[in-house]
Short mmCIF file of C-alpha atoms in Angstrom, two decimals:
data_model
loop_
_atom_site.label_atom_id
_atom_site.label_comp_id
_atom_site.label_asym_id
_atom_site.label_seq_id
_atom_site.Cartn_x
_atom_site.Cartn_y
_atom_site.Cartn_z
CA UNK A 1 -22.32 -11.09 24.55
CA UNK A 2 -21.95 -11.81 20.54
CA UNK A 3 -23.19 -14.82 19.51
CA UNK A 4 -21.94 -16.76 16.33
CA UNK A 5 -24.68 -17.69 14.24
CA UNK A 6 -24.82 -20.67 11.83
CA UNK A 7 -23.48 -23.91 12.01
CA UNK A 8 -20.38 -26.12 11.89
CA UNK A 9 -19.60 -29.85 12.33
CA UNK A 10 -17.83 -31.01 15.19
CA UNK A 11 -14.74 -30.98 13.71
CA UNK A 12 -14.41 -27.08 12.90
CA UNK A 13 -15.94 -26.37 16.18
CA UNK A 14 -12.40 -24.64 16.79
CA UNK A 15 -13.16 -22.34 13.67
CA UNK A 16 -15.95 -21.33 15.52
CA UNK A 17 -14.41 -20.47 19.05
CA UNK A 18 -11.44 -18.45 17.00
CA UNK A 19 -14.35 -16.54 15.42
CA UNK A 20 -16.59 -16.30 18.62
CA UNK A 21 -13.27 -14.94 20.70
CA UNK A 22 -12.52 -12.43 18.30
CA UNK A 23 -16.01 -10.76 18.19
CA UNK A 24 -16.04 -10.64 21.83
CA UNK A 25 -12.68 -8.95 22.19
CA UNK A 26 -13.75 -6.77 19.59
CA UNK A 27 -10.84 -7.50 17.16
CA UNK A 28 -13.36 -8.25 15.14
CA UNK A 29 -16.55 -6.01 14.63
CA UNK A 30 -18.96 -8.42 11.86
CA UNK A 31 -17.74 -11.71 9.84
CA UNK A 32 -18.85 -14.77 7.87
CA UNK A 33 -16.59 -18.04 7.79
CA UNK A 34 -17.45 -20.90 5.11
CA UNK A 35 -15.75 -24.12 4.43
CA UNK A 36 -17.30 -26.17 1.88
CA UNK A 37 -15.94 -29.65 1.55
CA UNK A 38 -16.95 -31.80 -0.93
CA UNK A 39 -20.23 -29.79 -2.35
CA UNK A 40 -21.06 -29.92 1.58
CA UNK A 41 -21.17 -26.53 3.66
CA UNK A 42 -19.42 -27.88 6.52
CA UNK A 43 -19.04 -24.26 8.26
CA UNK A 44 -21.23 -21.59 7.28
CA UNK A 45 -21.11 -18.94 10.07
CA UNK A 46 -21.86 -15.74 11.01
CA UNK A 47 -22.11 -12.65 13.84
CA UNK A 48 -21.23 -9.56 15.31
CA UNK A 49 -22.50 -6.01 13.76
CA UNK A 50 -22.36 -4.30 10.22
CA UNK A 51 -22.22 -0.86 11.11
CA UNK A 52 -19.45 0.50 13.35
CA UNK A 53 -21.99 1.98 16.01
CA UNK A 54 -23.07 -1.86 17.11
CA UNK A 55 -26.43 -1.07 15.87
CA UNK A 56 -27.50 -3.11 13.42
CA UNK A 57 -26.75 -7.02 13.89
CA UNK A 58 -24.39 -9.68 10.73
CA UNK A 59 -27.13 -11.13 9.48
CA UNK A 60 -27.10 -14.57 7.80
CA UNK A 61 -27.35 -12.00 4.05
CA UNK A 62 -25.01 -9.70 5.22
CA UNK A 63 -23.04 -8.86 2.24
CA UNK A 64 -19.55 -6.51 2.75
CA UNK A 65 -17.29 -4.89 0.17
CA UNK A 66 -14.47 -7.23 -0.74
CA UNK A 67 -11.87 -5.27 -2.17
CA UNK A 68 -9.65 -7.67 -3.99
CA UNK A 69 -11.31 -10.81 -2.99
CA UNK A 70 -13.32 -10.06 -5.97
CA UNK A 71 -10.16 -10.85 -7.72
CA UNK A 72 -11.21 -14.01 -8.23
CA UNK A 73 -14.57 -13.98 -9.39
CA UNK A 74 -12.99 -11.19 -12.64
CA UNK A 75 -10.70 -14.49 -13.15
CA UNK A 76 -13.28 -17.14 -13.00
CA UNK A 77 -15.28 -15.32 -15.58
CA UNK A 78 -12.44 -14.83 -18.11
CA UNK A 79 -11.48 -18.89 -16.89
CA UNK A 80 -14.92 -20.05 -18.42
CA UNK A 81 -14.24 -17.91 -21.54
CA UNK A 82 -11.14 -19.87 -21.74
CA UNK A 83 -13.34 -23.06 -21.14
CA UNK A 84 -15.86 -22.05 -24.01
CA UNK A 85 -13.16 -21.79 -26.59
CA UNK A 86 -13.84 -17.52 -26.58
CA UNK A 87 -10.73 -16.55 -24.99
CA UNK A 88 -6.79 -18.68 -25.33
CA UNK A 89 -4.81 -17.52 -22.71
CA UNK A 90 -1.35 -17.42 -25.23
CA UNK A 91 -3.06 -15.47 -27.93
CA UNK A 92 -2.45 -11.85 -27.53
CA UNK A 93 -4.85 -8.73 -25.33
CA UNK A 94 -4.13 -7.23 -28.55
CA UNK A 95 -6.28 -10.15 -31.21
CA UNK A 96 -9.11 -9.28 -28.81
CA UNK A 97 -8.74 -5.62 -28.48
CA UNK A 98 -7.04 -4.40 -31.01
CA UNK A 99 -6.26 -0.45 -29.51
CA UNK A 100 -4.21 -2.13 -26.84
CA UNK A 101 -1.16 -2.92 -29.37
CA UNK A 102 0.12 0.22 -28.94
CA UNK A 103 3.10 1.34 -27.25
CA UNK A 104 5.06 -1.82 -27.42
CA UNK A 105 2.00 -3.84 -25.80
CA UNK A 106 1.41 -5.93 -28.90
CA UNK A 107 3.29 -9.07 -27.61
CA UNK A 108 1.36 -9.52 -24.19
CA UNK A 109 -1.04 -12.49 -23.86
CA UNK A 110 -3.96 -12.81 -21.88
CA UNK A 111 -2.16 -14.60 -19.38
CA UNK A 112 0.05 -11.93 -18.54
CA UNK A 113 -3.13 -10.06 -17.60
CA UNK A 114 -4.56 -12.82 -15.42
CA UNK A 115 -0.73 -13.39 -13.49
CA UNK A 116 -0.01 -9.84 -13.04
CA UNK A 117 2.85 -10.16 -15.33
CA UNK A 118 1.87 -7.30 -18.04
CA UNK A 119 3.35 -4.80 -16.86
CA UNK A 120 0.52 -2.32 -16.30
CA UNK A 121 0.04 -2.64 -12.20
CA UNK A 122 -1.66 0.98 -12.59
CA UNK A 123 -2.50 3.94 -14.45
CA UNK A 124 -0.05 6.60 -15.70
CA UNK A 125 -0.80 9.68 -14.05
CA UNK A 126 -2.57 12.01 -13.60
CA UNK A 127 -5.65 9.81 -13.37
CA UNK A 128 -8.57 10.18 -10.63
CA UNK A 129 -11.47 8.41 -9.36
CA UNK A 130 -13.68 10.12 -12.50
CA UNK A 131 -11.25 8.65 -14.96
CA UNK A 132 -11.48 5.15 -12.70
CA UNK A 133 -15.61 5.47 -12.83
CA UNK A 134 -15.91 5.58 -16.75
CA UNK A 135 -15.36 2.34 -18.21
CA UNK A 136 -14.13 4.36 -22.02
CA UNK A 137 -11.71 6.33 -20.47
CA UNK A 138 -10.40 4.36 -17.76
CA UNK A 139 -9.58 1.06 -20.60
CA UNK A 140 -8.21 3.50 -23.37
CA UNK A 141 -5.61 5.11 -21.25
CA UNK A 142 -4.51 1.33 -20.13
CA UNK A 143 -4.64 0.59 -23.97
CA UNK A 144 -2.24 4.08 -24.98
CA UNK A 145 0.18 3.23 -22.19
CA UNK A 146 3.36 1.38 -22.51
CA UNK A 147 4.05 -1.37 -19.71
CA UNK A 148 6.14 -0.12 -16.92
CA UNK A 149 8.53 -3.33 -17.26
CA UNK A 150 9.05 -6.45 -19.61
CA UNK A 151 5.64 -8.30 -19.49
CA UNK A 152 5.81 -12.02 -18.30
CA UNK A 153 9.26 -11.56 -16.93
CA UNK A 154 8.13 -10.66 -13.74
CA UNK A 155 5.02 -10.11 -11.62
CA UNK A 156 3.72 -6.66 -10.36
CA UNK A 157 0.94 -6.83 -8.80
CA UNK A 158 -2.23 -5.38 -10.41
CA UNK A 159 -3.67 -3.82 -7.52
CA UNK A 160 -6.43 -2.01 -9.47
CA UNK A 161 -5.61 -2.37 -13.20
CA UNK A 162 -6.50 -6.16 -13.70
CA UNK A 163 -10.36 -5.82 -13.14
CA UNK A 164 -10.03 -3.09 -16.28
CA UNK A 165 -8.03 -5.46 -18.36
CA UNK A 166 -10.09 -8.97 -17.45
CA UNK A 167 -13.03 -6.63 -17.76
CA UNK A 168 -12.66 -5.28 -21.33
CA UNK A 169 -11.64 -8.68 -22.69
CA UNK A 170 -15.01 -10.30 -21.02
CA UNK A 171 -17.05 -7.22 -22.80
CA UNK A 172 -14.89 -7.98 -26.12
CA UNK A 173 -15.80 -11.53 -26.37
CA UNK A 174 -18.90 -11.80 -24.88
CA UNK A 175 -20.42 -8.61 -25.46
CA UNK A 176 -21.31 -8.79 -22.07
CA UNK A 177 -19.95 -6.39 -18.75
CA UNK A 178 -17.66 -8.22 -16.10
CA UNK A 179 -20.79 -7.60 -13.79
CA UNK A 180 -23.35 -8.48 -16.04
CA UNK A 181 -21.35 -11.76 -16.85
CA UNK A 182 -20.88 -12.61 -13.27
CA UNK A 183 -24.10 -12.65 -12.72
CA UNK A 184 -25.61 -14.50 -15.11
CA UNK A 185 -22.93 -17.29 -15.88
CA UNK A 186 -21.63 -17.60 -12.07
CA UNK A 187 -23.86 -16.11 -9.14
CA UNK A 188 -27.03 -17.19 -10.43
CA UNK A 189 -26.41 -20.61 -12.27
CA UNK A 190 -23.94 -21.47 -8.25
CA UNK A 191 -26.80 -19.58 -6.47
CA UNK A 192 -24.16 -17.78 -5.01
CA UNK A 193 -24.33 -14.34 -3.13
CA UNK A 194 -21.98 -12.35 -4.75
CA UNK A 195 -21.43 -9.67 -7.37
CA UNK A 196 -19.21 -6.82 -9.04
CA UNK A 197 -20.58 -3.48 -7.91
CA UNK A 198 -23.80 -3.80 -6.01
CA UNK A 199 -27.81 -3.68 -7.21
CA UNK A 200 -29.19 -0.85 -5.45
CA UNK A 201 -31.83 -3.80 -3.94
CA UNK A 202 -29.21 -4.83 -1.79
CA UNK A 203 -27.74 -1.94 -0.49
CA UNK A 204 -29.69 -2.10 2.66
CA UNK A 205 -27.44 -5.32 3.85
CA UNK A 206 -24.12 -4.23 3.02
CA UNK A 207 -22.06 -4.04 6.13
CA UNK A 208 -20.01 -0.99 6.38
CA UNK A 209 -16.42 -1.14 6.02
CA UNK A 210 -13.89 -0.17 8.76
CA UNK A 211 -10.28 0.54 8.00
CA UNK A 212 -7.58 0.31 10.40
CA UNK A 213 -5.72 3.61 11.16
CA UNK A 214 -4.32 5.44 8.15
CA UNK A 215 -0.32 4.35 7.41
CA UNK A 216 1.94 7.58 7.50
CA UNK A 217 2.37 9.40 3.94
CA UNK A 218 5.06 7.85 1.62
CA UNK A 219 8.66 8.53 2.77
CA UNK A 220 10.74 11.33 1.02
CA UNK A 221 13.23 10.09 -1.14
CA UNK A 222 11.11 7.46 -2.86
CA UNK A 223 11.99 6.59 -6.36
CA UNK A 224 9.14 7.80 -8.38
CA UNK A 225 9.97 5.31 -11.31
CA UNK A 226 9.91 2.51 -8.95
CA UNK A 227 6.87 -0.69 -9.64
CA UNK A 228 5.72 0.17 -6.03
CA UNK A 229 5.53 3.75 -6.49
CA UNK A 230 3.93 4.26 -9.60
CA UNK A 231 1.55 1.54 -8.95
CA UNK A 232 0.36 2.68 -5.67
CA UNK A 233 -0.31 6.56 -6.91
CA UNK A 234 -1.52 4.87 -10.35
CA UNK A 235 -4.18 3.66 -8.11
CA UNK A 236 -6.75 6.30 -7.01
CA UNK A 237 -9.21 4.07 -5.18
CA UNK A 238 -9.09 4.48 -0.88
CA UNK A 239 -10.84 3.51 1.69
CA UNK A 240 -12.96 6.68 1.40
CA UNK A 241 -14.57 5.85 -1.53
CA UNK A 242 -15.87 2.65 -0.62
CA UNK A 243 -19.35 2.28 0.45
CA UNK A 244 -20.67 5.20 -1.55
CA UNK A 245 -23.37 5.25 -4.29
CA UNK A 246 -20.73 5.98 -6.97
CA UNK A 247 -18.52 3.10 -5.91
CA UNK A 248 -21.55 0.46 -5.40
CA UNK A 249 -23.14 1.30 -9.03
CA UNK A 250 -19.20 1.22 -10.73
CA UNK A 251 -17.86 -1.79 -12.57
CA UNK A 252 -13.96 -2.24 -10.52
CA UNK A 253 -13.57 -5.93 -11.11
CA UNK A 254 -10.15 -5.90 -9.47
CA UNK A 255 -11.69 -4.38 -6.22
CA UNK A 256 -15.57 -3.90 -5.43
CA UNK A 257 -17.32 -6.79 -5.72
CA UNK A 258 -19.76 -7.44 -2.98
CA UNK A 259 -20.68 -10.51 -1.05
CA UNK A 260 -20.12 -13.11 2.01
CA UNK A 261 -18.49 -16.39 2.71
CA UNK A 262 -21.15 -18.44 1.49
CA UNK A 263 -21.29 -16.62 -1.71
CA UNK A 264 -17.61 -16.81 -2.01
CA UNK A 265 -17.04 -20.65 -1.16
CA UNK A 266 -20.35 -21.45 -3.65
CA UNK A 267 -18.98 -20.16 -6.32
CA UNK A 268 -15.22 -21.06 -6.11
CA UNK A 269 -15.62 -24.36 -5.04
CA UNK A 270 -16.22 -25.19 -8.70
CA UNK A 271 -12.69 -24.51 -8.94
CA UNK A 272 -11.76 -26.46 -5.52
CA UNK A 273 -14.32 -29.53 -7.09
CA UNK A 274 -12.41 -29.42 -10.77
CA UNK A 275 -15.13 -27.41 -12.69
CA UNK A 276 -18.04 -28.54 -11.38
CA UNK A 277 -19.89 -27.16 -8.28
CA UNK A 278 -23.55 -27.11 -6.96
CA UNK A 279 -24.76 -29.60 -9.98
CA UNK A 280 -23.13 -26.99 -12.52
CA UNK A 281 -20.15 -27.87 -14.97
CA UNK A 282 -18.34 -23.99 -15.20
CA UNK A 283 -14.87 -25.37 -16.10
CA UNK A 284 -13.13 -28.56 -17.49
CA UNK A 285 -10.51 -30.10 -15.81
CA UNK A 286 -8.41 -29.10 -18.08
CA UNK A 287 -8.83 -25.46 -17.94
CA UNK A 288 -8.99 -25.60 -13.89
CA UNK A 289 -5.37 -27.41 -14.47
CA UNK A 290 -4.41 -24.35 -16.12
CA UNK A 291 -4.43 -22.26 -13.38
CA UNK A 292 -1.89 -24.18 -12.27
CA UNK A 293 0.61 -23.09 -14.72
CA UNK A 294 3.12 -21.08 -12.84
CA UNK A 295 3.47 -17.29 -14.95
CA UNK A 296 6.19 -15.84 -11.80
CA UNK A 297 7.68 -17.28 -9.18
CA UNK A 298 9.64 -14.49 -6.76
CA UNK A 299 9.40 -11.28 -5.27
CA UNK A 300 6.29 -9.41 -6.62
CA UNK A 301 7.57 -6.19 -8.16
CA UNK A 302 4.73 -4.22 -5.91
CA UNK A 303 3.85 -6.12 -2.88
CA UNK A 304 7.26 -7.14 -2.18
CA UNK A 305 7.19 -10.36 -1.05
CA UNK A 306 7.54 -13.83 -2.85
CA UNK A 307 4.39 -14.59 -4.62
CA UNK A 308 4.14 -17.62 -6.76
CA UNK A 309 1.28 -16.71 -9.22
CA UNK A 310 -0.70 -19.16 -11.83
CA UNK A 311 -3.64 -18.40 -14.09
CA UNK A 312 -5.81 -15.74 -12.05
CA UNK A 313 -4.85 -17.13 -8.42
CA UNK A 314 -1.64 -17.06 -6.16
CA UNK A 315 -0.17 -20.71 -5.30
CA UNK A 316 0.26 -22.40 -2.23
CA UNK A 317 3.77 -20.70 -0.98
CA UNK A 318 4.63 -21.21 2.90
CA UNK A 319 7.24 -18.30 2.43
CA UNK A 320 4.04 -15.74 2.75
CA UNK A 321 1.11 -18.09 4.01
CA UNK A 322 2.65 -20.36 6.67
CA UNK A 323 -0.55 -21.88 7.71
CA UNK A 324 -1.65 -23.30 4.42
CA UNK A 325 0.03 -26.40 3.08
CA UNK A 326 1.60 -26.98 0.10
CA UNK A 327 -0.33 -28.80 -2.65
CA UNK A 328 -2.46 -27.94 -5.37
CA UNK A 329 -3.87 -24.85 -3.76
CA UNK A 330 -4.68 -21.42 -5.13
CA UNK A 331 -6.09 -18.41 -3.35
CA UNK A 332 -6.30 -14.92 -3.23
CA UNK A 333 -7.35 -12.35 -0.57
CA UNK A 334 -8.06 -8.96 -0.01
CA UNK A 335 -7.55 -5.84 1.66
CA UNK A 336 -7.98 -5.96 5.33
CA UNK A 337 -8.15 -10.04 5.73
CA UNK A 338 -10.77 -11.61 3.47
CA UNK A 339 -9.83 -14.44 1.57
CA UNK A 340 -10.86 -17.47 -0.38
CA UNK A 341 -9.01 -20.31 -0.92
CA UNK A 342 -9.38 -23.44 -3.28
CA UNK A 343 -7.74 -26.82 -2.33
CA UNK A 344 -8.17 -29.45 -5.29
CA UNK A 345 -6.31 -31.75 -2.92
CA UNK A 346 -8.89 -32.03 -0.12
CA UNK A 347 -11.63 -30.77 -2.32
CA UNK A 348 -12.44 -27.81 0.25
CA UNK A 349 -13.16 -24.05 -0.22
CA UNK A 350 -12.36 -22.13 2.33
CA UNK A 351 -13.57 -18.33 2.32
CA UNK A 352 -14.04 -15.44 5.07
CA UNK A 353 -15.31 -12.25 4.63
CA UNK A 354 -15.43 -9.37 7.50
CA UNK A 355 -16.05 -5.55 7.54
CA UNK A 356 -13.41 -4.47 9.96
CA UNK A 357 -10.08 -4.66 8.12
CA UNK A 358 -6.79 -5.60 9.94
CA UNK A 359 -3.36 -5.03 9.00
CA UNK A 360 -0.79 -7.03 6.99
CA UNK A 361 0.01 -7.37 2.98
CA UNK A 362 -1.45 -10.83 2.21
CA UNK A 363 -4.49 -11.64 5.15
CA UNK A 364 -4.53 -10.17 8.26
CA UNK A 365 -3.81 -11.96 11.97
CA UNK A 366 -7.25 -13.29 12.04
CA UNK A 367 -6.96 -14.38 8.33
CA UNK A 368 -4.08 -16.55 9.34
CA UNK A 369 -5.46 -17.81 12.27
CA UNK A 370 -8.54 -19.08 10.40
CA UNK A 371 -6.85 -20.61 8.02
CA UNK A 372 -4.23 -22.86 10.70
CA UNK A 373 -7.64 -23.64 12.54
CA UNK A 374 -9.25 -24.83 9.15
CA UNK A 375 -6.33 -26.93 8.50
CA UNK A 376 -5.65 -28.06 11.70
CA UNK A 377 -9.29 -29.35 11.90
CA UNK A 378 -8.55 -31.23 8.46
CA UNK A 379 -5.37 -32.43 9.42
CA UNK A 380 -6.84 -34.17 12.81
CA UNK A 381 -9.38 -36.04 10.87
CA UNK A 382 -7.27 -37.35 8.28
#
């Protein structure tokens, strides 16, 4: 028998059975759930296995690969630039980095970056895992290339791309790296267990990832000039190249950052508490407000579905989450189910993290059912 780990107040106790039922059906192989509410860690669980074999047991450490999860620690570090006066989201990429004015890119702001709304959802090709491990070459080719459609007039989502672009402004303006930054100005100061990349130190307890079965190759016939298309081969990384030394010591703020729910929820819930979090002030109210600023509202030019996108986060949008309310909610999640999400409303951070990925384009079954068992929970003891 798997046994969940942790604890939980009466009141999430269904979060808990959802999570204990799916380890012992095996839909789930190793997970953490946390749901901070108020500054307190009402849910902070954990079980299951980090290695596919069953062998080694989820610790209450256990850190796992969070593809684009770590989405929204590259945006909470270029938010408290914003907060410190360093970056202004309507100035252009360009005042900052001057080299990226080329090719008709001279116009797009820093927001544009942060709502998937530049236009540069991934690399022209050719361009290969090498060009995606070296920082130079990976930001000038973003900076030589023209934008693939009219920036802010639509989103497209920057599957790989916006960890580059967030990541070169933080090293322009702080003179620090995206991982470096992280660190220093959000993990540590939170105490929260996550990074970009992974220290070597903590290799040992990273769960392996496990990816569902491949999807069949790309249909013949598809437009190569489509958003989708040139996005999705403009972006070399795959599930094979997670999990290896090269990947672990790389700087990919759109897609390998490393931690668990607890880490995720600690630092985020500044966001979900209006700046401040864990006795730290990271963000004004003001500048959390911002987030709230809707850049694109419609059918994302890559994931195709509706996406309503602010500052750095998605929106609340029942047309593709229809268990989270609507309100003043942002979110994001990544591949394979993990999520956390930010509710200014109820002042709760909700955020789950798991190594065997499921299926489906924003959270996976299990995501979903999380979340309706989070909200139901809420919703009963209002």
């Amino acid at each position: 028998m798997v046994t969940v780990e942790g604890t939980s107040t009466a009141r999430f106790e269904p979060v808990r059975a959802a999570l204990e039922a799916n380890l012992a059906s095996g839909e789930e192989l190793g997970a953490s759930i946390a749901v901070d509410v108020d500054g307190v860690m009402e849910v902070d669980l954990w079980g299951g296995h980090a290695d596919e074999a069953r062998a080694v047991a989820w610790h209450r450490d256990t850190a796992v690969g969070l593809w684009s999860t770590t989405k929204t620690l590259s945006s909470l570090a270029a938010l408290v630039l914003v907060d410190r006066g360093a970056l202004d989201l309507h100035r252009p990429v360009a005042h900052y980095w001057p080299e990226f004015a080329a090719r008709g890119k001279q116009d797009i702001e820093v927001r544009h970056v942060l709502a998937h709304t530049s236009g540069l959802s991934g690399w022209q090709q050719p361009f290969t895992m090498d060009d995606l491990y070296d920082w130079p070459t990976a930001s000038a080719r973003l900076a030589r290339q023209e934008p693939w459609w009219e920036p802010g007039s639509a989103s497209g989502y920057h599957m790989q791309t916006q960890g580059q672009l967030v990541g070169e402004l933080v090293r322009r303006v702080s003179g620090r790296t995206l991982t470096e930054f992280v660190d220093t100005e959000i993990a540590r100061p939170l105490d929260a267990d996550v990074q970009i990349g992974a220290r070597e130190a903590d290799w040992p307890r990273i769960a392996a990832l496990v990816p569902p079965p491949q999807p069949p190759a790309l249909p013949a016939g598809l437009d190569a000039e489509a958003v989708f298309t040139r996005t999705l081969l403009g972006s070399p990384a795959r599930d094979e190249h997670v999990d290896t030394p090269r990947w672990r010591r790389a700087e990919l703020g759109a897609v390998n950052g490393h931690g668990n729910a607890r880490g995720l929820a600690r630092a985020l819930s500044a966001i979900s508490r209006r700046g401040e979090a864990n006795g730290v002030r990271l963000l004004s109210p003001d500048t959390v407000d911002k987030i709230f600023d809707v850049q694109a509202d419609g059918v994302d030019l890559f994931l195709g579905v509706p996406v309503r996108w602010g500052i750095g986060y998605a929106l609340a949008d029942p047309r593709t989450m229809p268990h989270m309310p609507t309100g003043t909610i942002c979110f994001w999640v990544g591949r394979g189910g993990s999520i956390v999400l930010m509710d200014l409303d109820r002042r709760i951070t909700f955020a789950y993290t798991m190594n065997r990925l499921g299926e489906g384009i924003l959270g996976s079954q299990r995501t979903h059912d999380y979340l309706r068992h989070v909200y139901e929970a809420l919703d009963a003891a209002a």
